[in-house]
Amino acid sequence: MALYELKSLGLVCPFPLLEAKEKMEQLEKGDALKIEFDCTQGTEAIPRWAAEAGHEVTDYEQIGDAAWSITIVKR
């Protein structure tokens, strides 16, 4: 399993989600993608997309006052 990082801080919605989808397509099953973002809509949209796509959210936390980090494993 490899861990990849996607820093989407400063991008407005829906760009963090779009970038996450694009990056996830490039990964192998079992690889993890850690996404850092500060778009409040992404706090619901990114975990929902991951669940609907069948991926596993392994870590989700707030970093700072208005940013989040989520780690998703490709299934």
CSV table of C-alpha atoms in Angstrom, one decimal:
chain,number,residue,atom,x,y,z
A,1,MET,CA,0.0,0.0,0.0
A,2,ALA,CA,1.3,3.4,-1.0
A,3,LEU,CA,0.2,6.7,0.5
A,4,TYR,CA,-0.3,9.7,-1.8
A,5,GLU,CA,-1.0,13.3,-0.7
A,6,LEU,CA,-3.3,15.8,-2.4
A,7,LYS,CA,-3.1,19.3,-1.1
A,8,SER,CA,-6.2,21.2,-2.1
A,9,LEU,CA,-6.1,24.1,0.4
A,10,GLY,CA,-7.3,27.3,-1.1
A,11,LEU,CA,-9.4,25.7,-3.9
A,12,VAL,CA,-13.1,26.4,-4.0
A,13,CYS,CA,-15.7,23.7,-4.2
A,14,PRO,CA,-16.1,21.4,-6.1
A,15,PHE,CA,-12.4,21.4,-7.2
A,16,PRO,CA,-11.0,19.5,-4.1
A,17,LEU,CA,-13.6,16.7,-4.9
A,18,LEU,CA,-12.8,16.7,-8.7
A,19,GLU,CA,-9.1,16.5,-8.0
A,20,ALA,CA,-9.6,13.7,-5.5
A,21,LYS,CA,-11.6,11.7,-8.1
A,22,GLU,CA,-9.0,12.3,-10.8
A,23,LYS,CA,-6.1,11.2,-8.5
A,24,MET,CA,-7.9,8.2,-7.2
A,25,GLU,CA,-8.3,6.9,-10.7
A,26,GLN,CA,-4.5,6.8,-11.0
A,27,LEU,CA,-4.0,4.7,-7.8
A,28,GLU,CA,-3.9,0.9,-7.5
A,29,LYS,CA,-6.4,-0.9,-5.2
A,30,GLY,CA,-5.1,-0.7,-1.6
A,31,ASP,CA,-3.3,2.6,-2.1
A,32,ALA,CA,-4.3,5.5,0.1
A,33,LEU,CA,-5.0,9.1,-0.7
A,34,LYS,CA,-4.6,11.8,2.0
A,35,ILE,CA,-6.5,14.9,0.9
A,36,GLU,CA,-6.1,18.3,2.7
A,37,PHE,CA,-8.8,20.8,1.9
A,38,ASP,CA,-10.5,23.9,3.3
A,39,CYS,CA,-13.7,24.0,1.3
A,40,THR,CA,-16.6,23.5,3.8
A,41,GLN,CA,-18.8,21.7,1.2
A,42,GLY,CA,-16.1,19.1,0.9
A,43,THR,CA,-16.6,18.0,4.5
A,44,GLU,CA,-19.7,16.3,3.3
A,45,ALA,CA,-19.1,15.8,-0.4
A,46,ILE,CA,-15.7,14.0,-0.2
A,47,PRO,CA,-16.7,11.3,2.4
A,48,ARG,CA,-20.0,10.8,0.6
A,49,TRP,CA,-18.3,10.3,-2.8
A,50,ALA,CA,-15.8,7.9,-1.1
A,51,ALA,CA,-18.6,5.8,0.3
A,52,GLU,CA,-20.6,5.8,-2.9
A,53,ALA,CA,-17.5,4.7,-4.8
A,54,GLY,CA,-16.9,1.8,-2.4
A,55,HIS,CA,-13.6,3.3,-1.0
A,56,GLU,CA,-12.8,3.2,2.7
A,57,VAL,CA,-12.3,6.4,4.8
A,58,THR,CA,-9.5,5.5,7.3
A,59,ASP,CA,-8.9,8.9,8.8
A,60,TYR,CA,-10.8,12.2,8.9
A,61,GLU,CA,-9.9,15.1,11.1
A,62,GLN,CA,-10.0,18.9,11.3
A,63,ILE,CA,-6.7,20.6,11.0
A,64,GLY,CA,-6.6,24.2,12.2
A,65,ASP,CA,-9.6,26.4,12.3
A,66,ALA,CA,-11.1,25.8,8.9
A,67,ALA,CA,-9.3,22.9,7.2
A,68,TRP,CA,-9.6,19.1,7.1
A,69,SER,CA,-7.6,16.1,6.3
A,70,ILE,CA,-9.2,12.8,5.0
A,71,THR,CA,-7.5,9.6,4.1
A,72,ILE,CA,-9.2,7.3,1.7
A,73,VAL,CA,-8.1,3.8,0.7
A,74,LYS,CA,-9.0,2.7,-2.8
A,75,ARG,CA,-11.1,-0.5,-2.9
